[in-house]
Amino acid sequence: CGRVYCGGSARLVEKLFNSKEDELLYVGDHLFTDANAVKASMRWRTALVVQELDLEIRAAATETRRTAQIDALLGERDNLESELNVKRLALERWDQDRQPSPGLADEAHAEEYRRDVVSLRAAVKQVDDRLEPLLARVGEAFNRHWGYLTRAGHDDKSHIARQIEKYADVYCAKVTNLDAYTPFHHFRAAPVDLAHTMAAVSSPSDL
C-alpha cells in the first residue's frame, strides 16, 4: 500500500518518482495556494478540486428548458434588431441627402420605413420584456442570490471560472473523478468558439 510523504523537498519527490516537472500532477482544492503556487514555483501539472461542481451540474440540468427559451428569444431579438438597423440606416441616408437605398427610393417608402421602425422597436421591447424575467432566474437552482459559480449571467464565464482555467490544468468535483482514467491519459482542452468560427458553423459553406 502507499504511504504519505509529508514535508521535505519537492525536488526530492521528483527524484523519488524519477519524473520531470510536467510529469507530476498536484491535486489541491485551493485556487491560489495549490494550483497557482505549485504551477508558478514547481511547474507541475495541477488538478483543482471544486466541490460545488456536482451541484452546479445538477442545477444546470434542471434549467435546460429555460436555457432553450432564452436562446430562442435572443435569436429572435437579433433578427428584429438586424432588420431595424437596416431600416434606420436607410432612413438616415434618406433624411440627410435623399440618398436612396434598396427598398427606399422616395418619400412614400420613407414613411413606410418610419412606421416599420416604430413597429420593430415595439417588437424588440416585447422580446426584452419576455427575456428579463428568464434572465433574472438563470442559476437560481444553484443559488437563488448569486446564480452559478462558474457562469456570469446566461452566456458568460464568471471571474472564478476564468481563474480556474488560467491556473489549473484540469479540474473536477472530487479527486475520485480521476479513477476513471489511467496515469497515461491525455486530457485535451475543450474547443473554444470564436466569433468567426461560430459564423462558419451557422452558415456552412463548401469553400
Tab-separated table of C-alpha atoms in Angstrom:
chain	number	residue	atom	x	y	z
A	1	CYS	CA	0.000	0.000	0.000
A	2	GLY	CA	1.075	3.608	-0.470
A	3	ARG	CA	2.442	5.901	2.187
A	4	VAL	CA	2.104	9.606	2.893
A	5	TYR	CA	5.119	11.810	2.218
A	6	CYS	CA	4.774	14.928	4.381
A	7	GLY	CA	7.057	17.947	4.283
A	8	GLY	CA	10.504	17.624	2.782
A	9	SER	CA	11.538	18.752	-0.667
A	10	ALA	CA	9.503	18.875	-3.842
A	11	ARG	CA	12.669	18.269	-5.851
A	12	LEU	CA	13.248	15.136	-3.778
A	13	VAL	CA	9.762	13.979	-4.770
A	14	GLU	CA	10.723	14.411	-8.416
A	15	LYS	CA	13.845	12.334	-7.793
A	16	LEU	CA	11.942	9.607	-5.903
A	17	PHE	CA	9.454	9.267	-8.762
A	18	ASN	CA	12.156	9.776	-11.391
A	19	SER	CA	9.846	12.306	-13.036
A	20	LYS	CA	10.260	15.712	-14.602
A	21	GLU	CA	8.251	18.804	-13.740
A	22	ASP	CA	5.347	18.364	-16.158
A	23	GLU	CA	5.070	14.621	-15.455
A	24	LEU	CA	3.753	15.195	-11.933
A	25	LEU	CA	0.140	16.063	-11.142
A	26	TYR	CA	-0.516	18.076	-7.994
A	27	VAL	CA	-4.091	17.831	-6.724
A	28	GLY	CA	-5.474	20.503	-4.405
A	29	ASP	CA	-8.634	22.410	-3.569
A	30	HIS	CA	-7.330	25.968	-3.226
A	31	LEU	CA	-7.080	28.047	-6.367
A	32	PHE	CA	-4.055	30.096	-5.298
A	33	THR	CA	-2.090	28.199	-2.620
A	34	ASP	CA	-2.453	24.926	-4.529
A	35	ALA	CA	-2.978	25.432	-8.261
A	36	ASN	CA	-1.366	28.833	-8.781
A	37	ALA	CA	1.569	28.492	-6.360
A	38	VAL	CA	2.564	24.990	-7.463
A	39	LYS	CA	2.345	25.832	-11.161
A	40	ALA	CA	4.390	29.016	-10.692
A	41	SER	CA	7.099	27.592	-8.421
A	42	MET	CA	7.383	23.922	-9.421
A	43	ARG	CA	5.957	23.836	-12.974
A	44	TRP	CA	3.993	20.709	-12.042
A	45	ARG	CA	0.656	19.910	-13.646
A	46	THR	CA	-2.243	20.909	-11.431
A	47	ALA	CA	-5.707	19.468	-10.781
A	48	LEU	CA	-8.146	21.648	-8.869
A	49	VAL	CA	-10.945	20.091	-6.833
A	50	VAL	CA	-14.095	22.252	-6.950
A	51	GLN	CA	-16.651	20.513	-4.766
A	52	GLU	CA	-19.530	22.727	-5.924
A	53	LEU	CA	-19.351	21.337	-9.472
A	54	ASP	CA	-21.621	18.357	-8.764
A	55	LEU	CA	-24.387	20.645	-7.538
A	56	GLU	CA	-23.865	23.070	-10.422
A	57	ILE	CA	-24.130	20.275	-12.995
A	58	ARG	CA	-27.370	19.020	-11.437
A	59	ALA	CA	-28.741	22.559	-11.245
A	60	ALA	CA	-27.924	23.251	-14.901
A	61	ALA	CA	-29.728	20.053	-15.902
A	62	THR	CA	-32.947	21.375	-14.336
A	63	GLU	CA	-32.718	24.632	-16.311
A	64	THR	CA	-32.317	23.242	-19.836
A	65	ARG	CA	-35.846	24.266	-20.857
A	66	ARG	CA	-35.373	27.832	-19.629
A	67	THR	CA	-31.965	27.997	-21.312
A	68	ALA	CA	-33.528	26.932	-24.625
A	69	GLN	CA	-36.230	29.607	-24.242
A	70	ILE	CA	-33.590	32.277	-23.629
A	71	ASP	CA	-31.551	31.175	-26.644
A	72	ALA	CA	-34.646	31.271	-28.861
A	73	LEU	CA	-35.643	34.744	-27.656
A	74	LEU	CA	-32.099	36.069	-28.097
A	75	GLY	CA	-32.129	34.749	-31.666
A	76	GLU	CA	-35.497	36.406	-32.294
A	77	ARG	CA	-34.178	39.663	-30.845
A	78	ASP	CA	-31.080	39.538	-33.065
A	79	ASN	CA	-33.231	39.111	-36.178
A	80	LEU	CA	-35.522	42.001	-35.216
A	81	GLU	CA	-32.609	44.304	-34.419
A	82	SER	CA	-30.889	43.421	-37.670
A	83	GLU	CA	-33.969	44.411	-39.674
A	84	LEU	CA	-34.443	47.512	-37.513
A	85	ASN	CA	-30.856	48.665	-38.010
A	86	VAL	CA	-31.021	48.257	-41.781
A	87	LYS	CA	-34.148	50.425	-41.962
A	88	ARG	CA	-32.737	53.014	-39.539
A	89	LEU	CA	-29.611	53.379	-41.676
A	90	ALA	CA	-31.636	53.689	-44.859
A	91	LEU	CA	-33.770	56.412	-43.233
A	92	GLU	CA	-30.731	58.338	-42.010
A	93	ARG	CA	-29.268	58.357	-45.523
A	94	TRP	CA	-32.596	59.452	-46.993
A	95	ASP	CA	-33.176	62.193	-44.417
A	96	GLN	CA	-29.633	63.556	-44.836
A	97	ASP	CA	-29.371	63.916	-48.582
A	98	ARG	CA	-32.227	61.891	-50.121
A	99	GLN	CA	-29.807	59.065	-50.844
A	100	PRO	CA	-31.859	56.042	-51.988
A	101	SER	CA	-31.383	52.537	-50.608
A	102	PRO	CA	-32.748	49.143	-51.677
A	103	GLY	CA	-36.471	49.346	-50.896
A	104	LEU	CA	-36.385	53.094	-50.196
A	105	ALA	CA	-36.484	55.261	-53.295
A	106	ASP	CA	-38.958	58.044	-52.457
A	107	GLU	CA	-40.765	59.774	-49.595
A	108	ALA	CA	-43.611	57.258	-49.649
A	109	HIS	CA	-41.141	54.466	-48.984
A	110	ALA	CA	-39.526	56.583	-46.263
A	111	GLU	CA	-42.866	56.965	-44.467
A	112	GLU	CA	-43.376	53.217	-44.678
A	113	TYR	CA	-39.891	52.676	-43.212
A	114	ARG	CA	-40.644	55.063	-40.342
A	115	ARG	CA	-43.739	53.055	-39.447
A	116	ASP	CA	-41.699	49.852	-39.676
A	117	VAL	CA	-39.051	51.291	-37.336
A	118	VAL	CA	-41.705	52.085	-34.732
A	119	SER	CA	-43.174	48.591	-35.054
A	120	LEU	CA	-39.790	46.892	-34.877
A	121	ARG	CA	-38.785	48.865	-31.790
A	122	ALA	CA	-42.014	47.802	-30.117
A	123	ALA	CA	-41.334	44.176	-31.082
A	124	VAL	CA	-37.808	44.350	-29.617
A	125	LYS	CA	-39.282	45.800	-26.409
A	126	GLN	CA	-41.762	42.914	-26.208
A	127	VAL	CA	-38.944	40.369	-26.564
A	128	ASP	CA	-36.924	42.208	-23.899
A	129	ASP	CA	-39.908	42.078	-21.550
A	130	ARG	CA	-40.118	38.313	-22.036
A	131	LEU	CA	-36.364	37.884	-21.642
A	132	GLU	CA	-35.953	39.912	-18.462
A	133	PRO	CA	-37.657	37.507	-16.000
A	134	LEU	CA	-35.998	34.480	-17.616
A	135	LEU	CA	-32.514	36.017	-17.392
A	136	ALA	CA	-33.151	37.049	-13.787
A	137	ARG	CA	-33.744	33.399	-12.882
A	138	VAL	CA	-30.596	31.988	-14.515
A	139	GLY	CA	-28.734	29.896	-11.956
A	140	GLU	CA	-31.402	30.095	-9.251
A	141	ALA	CA	-31.420	26.294	-8.999
A	142	PHE	CA	-27.793	26.559	-7.834
A	143	ASN	CA	-28.017	29.711	-5.707
A	144	ARG	CA	-31.070	31.972	-5.716
A	145	HIS	CA	-28.979	35.005	-4.749
A	146	TRP	CA	-25.775	34.661	-6.789
A	147	GLY	CA	-26.590	32.179	-9.555
A	148	TYR	CA	-23.967	29.775	-10.871
A	149	LEU	CA	-20.432	29.577	-9.550
A	150	THR	CA	-18.764	29.339	-12.956
A	151	ARG	CA	-21.136	31.397	-15.101
A	152	ALA	CA	-21.961	35.081	-15.169
A	153	GLY	CA	-25.488	35.513	-16.429
A	154	HIS	CA	-26.689	33.428	-19.350
A	155	ASP	CA	-23.671	33.030	-21.602
A	156	ASP	CA	-20.500	34.331	-19.986
A	157	LYS	CA	-17.889	32.824	-17.682
A	158	SER	CA	-17.604	34.076	-14.131
A	159	HIS	CA	-14.364	35.579	-12.829
A	160	ILE	CA	-13.598	32.444	-10.831
A	161	ALA	CA	-14.182	30.256	-13.909
A	162	ARG	CA	-11.574	32.260	-15.817
A	163	GLN	CA	-9.157	31.896	-12.899
A	164	ILE	CA	-9.709	28.132	-12.786
A	165	GLU	CA	-8.917	27.904	-16.495
A	166	LYS	CA	-5.834	30.070	-16.029
A	167	TYR	CA	-4.254	28.264	-13.067
A	168	ALA	CA	-5.480	24.649	-13.222
A	169	ASP	CA	-4.656	22.179	-15.983
A	170	VAL	CA	-7.735	20.110	-15.104
A	171	TYR	CA	-10.494	20.496	-12.556
A	172	CYS	CA	-13.060	18.138	-11.066
A	173	ALA	CA	-15.681	17.906	-8.335
A	174	LYS	CA	-13.770	15.293	-6.342
A	175	VAL	CA	-10.443	13.547	-6.693
A	176	THR	CA	-12.155	10.191	-7.240
A	177	ASN	CA	-13.350	11.531	-10.619
A	178	LEU	CA	-9.816	10.684	-11.783
A	179	ASP	CA	-10.369	6.981	-11.004
A	180	ALA	CA	-11.853	6.536	-14.471
A	181	TYR	CA	-8.508	7.401	-16.122
A	182	THR	CA	-5.073	5.835	-16.174
A	183	PRO	CA	-1.923	7.855	-15.331
A	184	PHE	CA	-1.194	7.878	-19.074
A	185	HIS	CA	-4.449	9.579	-20.088
A	186	HIS	CA	-4.122	12.765	-22.113
A	187	PHE	CA	-6.749	15.410	-21.335
A	188	ARG	CA	-7.497	17.729	-24.238
A	189	ALA	CA	-8.817	21.242	-23.756
A	190	ALA	CA	-12.411	21.846	-24.739
A	191	PRO	CA	-12.767	23.526	-28.153
A	192	VAL	CA	-13.085	27.306	-27.993
A	193	ASP	CA	-15.672	29.010	-30.187
A	194	LEU	CA	-14.550	32.273	-31.745
A	195	ALA	CA	-16.882	34.713	-33.453
A	196	HIS	CA	-15.801	33.780	-36.996
A	197	THR	CA	-15.880	30.004	-36.343
A	198	MET	CA	-19.376	30.262	-34.868
A	199	ALA	CA	-20.478	32.101	-38.010
A	200	ALA	CA	-18.977	29.332	-40.145
A	201	VAL	CA	-20.909	26.671	-38.225
A	202	SER	CA	-24.220	28.540	-38.512
A	203	SER	CA	-23.648	29.281	-42.232
A	204	PRO	CA	-21.743	26.295	-43.666
A	205	SER	CA	-20.020	26.743	-46.986
A	206	ASP	CA	-18.448	24.369	-49.477
A	207	LEU	CA	-15.432	26.648	-49.816
